[in-house]
Coordinates of C-alpha atoms in Angstrom, one line a residue:
M79 CA -28.2 -47.4 9.6
Y80 CA -24.7 -48.5 10.6
R81 CA -24.0 -50.5 13.6
Y82 CA -21.5 -49.3 16.2
S83 CA -19.1 -52.0 15.1
E84 CA -19.2 -50.8 11.5
V85 CA -18.3 -47.1 12.3
P86 CA -14.5 -47.6 12.1
N87 CA -14.9 -49.2 8.7
L88 CA -17.1 -46.2 7.6
V89 CA -14.4 -43.7 8.9
E90 CA -11.8 -45.5 6.8
K91 CA -13.9 -45.3 3.7
V92 CA -14.4 -41.5 4.2
K93 CA -10.7 -41.1 4.7
K94 CA -10.0 -42.9 1.5
M95 CA -12.5 -40.8 -0.3
V96 CA -10.9 -37.6 0.9
D97 CA -7.5 -38.9 0.0
K98 CA -8.7 -39.6 -3.5
I99 CA -10.1 -36.0 -3.8
K100 CA -6.8 -34.6 -2.6
T101 CA -4.9 -36.4 -5.4
V102 CA -6.8 -34.5 -8.1
P103 CA -4.7 -31.6 -9.6
E104 CA -5.6 -28.0 -8.6
T105 CA -7.1 -26.8 -11.9
K106 CA -9.1 -30.0 -12.5
S107 CA -10.3 -29.9 -9.0
F108 CA -11.5 -26.3 -9.3
F109 CA -13.2 -26.9 -12.6
I110 CA -15.0 -30.1 -11.4
G111 CA -16.3 -28.2 -8.4
L112 CA -17.3 -25.2 -10.4
T113 CA -19.1 -27.4 -13.0
L114 CA -21.0 -29.2 -10.3
V115 CA -22.1 -25.9 -8.7
L116 CA -23.3 -24.6 -12.1
V117 CA -25.0 -27.8 -13.2
T118 CA -26.9 -28.5 -9.9
P119 CA -29.7 -26.0 -10.6
L120 CA -30.5 -28.0 -13.8
L121 CA -31.5 -30.8 -11.4
F122 CA -34.4 -28.6 -10.2
L123 CA -35.4 -27.8 -13.8
L124 CA -35.4 -31.4 -14.8
S125 CA -37.4 -32.3 -11.8
D126 CA -40.4 -30.5 -13.4
F127 CA -40.5 -33.3 -16.0
F128 CA -40.8 -36.0 -13.3
P129 CA -43.5 -34.8 -10.9
E130 CA -43.7 -38.2 -9.2
I131 CA -40.3 -37.7 -7.6
P132 CA -40.7 -36.1 -4.2
N133 CA -39.1 -32.7 -3.5
W134 CA -37.1 -33.9 -0.5
I135 CA -35.3 -36.4 -2.7
I136 CA -34.3 -33.7 -5.2
I137 CA -33.2 -31.3 -2.5
S138 CA -31.1 -33.9 -0.7
T139 CA -29.5 -35.0 -4.0
A140 CA -28.6 -31.4 -4.7
A141 CA -27.2 -31.0 -1.2
F142 CA -25.1 -34.1 -1.7
I143 CA -23.8 -32.8 -5.1
N144 CA -23.1 -29.3 -3.6
F145 CA -21.2 -30.9 -0.7
F146 CA -18.8 -32.6 -3.1
S147 CA -18.5 -29.6 -5.3
I148 CA -17.4 -27.5 -2.2
M149 CA -14.9 -30.3 -1.3
F150 CA -13.3 -30.0 -4.8
I151 CA -13.2 -26.2 -4.7
L152 CA -11.7 -26.2 -1.2
N153 CA -9.1 -28.8 -2.3
A154 CA -8.1 -26.5 -5.2
A155 CA -7.9 -23.5 -2.9
E156 CA -5.8 -25.4 -0.3
K157 CA -3.4 -26.5 -3.0
R158 CA -3.1 -23.0 -4.4
H159 CA -2.5 -21.5 -1.0
S160 CA 0.1 -24.1 0.0
R161 CA 1.9 -23.5 -3.4
R162 CA 2.0 -19.7 -2.8
V163 CA 3.2 -20.1 0.8
R164 CA 6.0 -22.5 -0.3
G165 CA 7.0 -20.1 -3.1
N166 CA 7.4 -17.1 -0.7
E167 CA 9.6 -18.9 1.8

């Protein structure tokens, strides 16, 4: 767990991560997100080959991957929307 004094440092790291995701171009961002969404179910299929890994680890890993895939897809949608709004004005 993080101590209270480490929270501002953690917030800065999250902001840097979001800024790096925002620098990815629109089409690449969408395809990265779509690929992650489509590949995540393979994690569940591969987990059958490793029965010693608990289910909660696999589910939390899939949730982590899906969170980032949604971040990439929303980034692409935001860039496309802002491009369309700028073009109409």
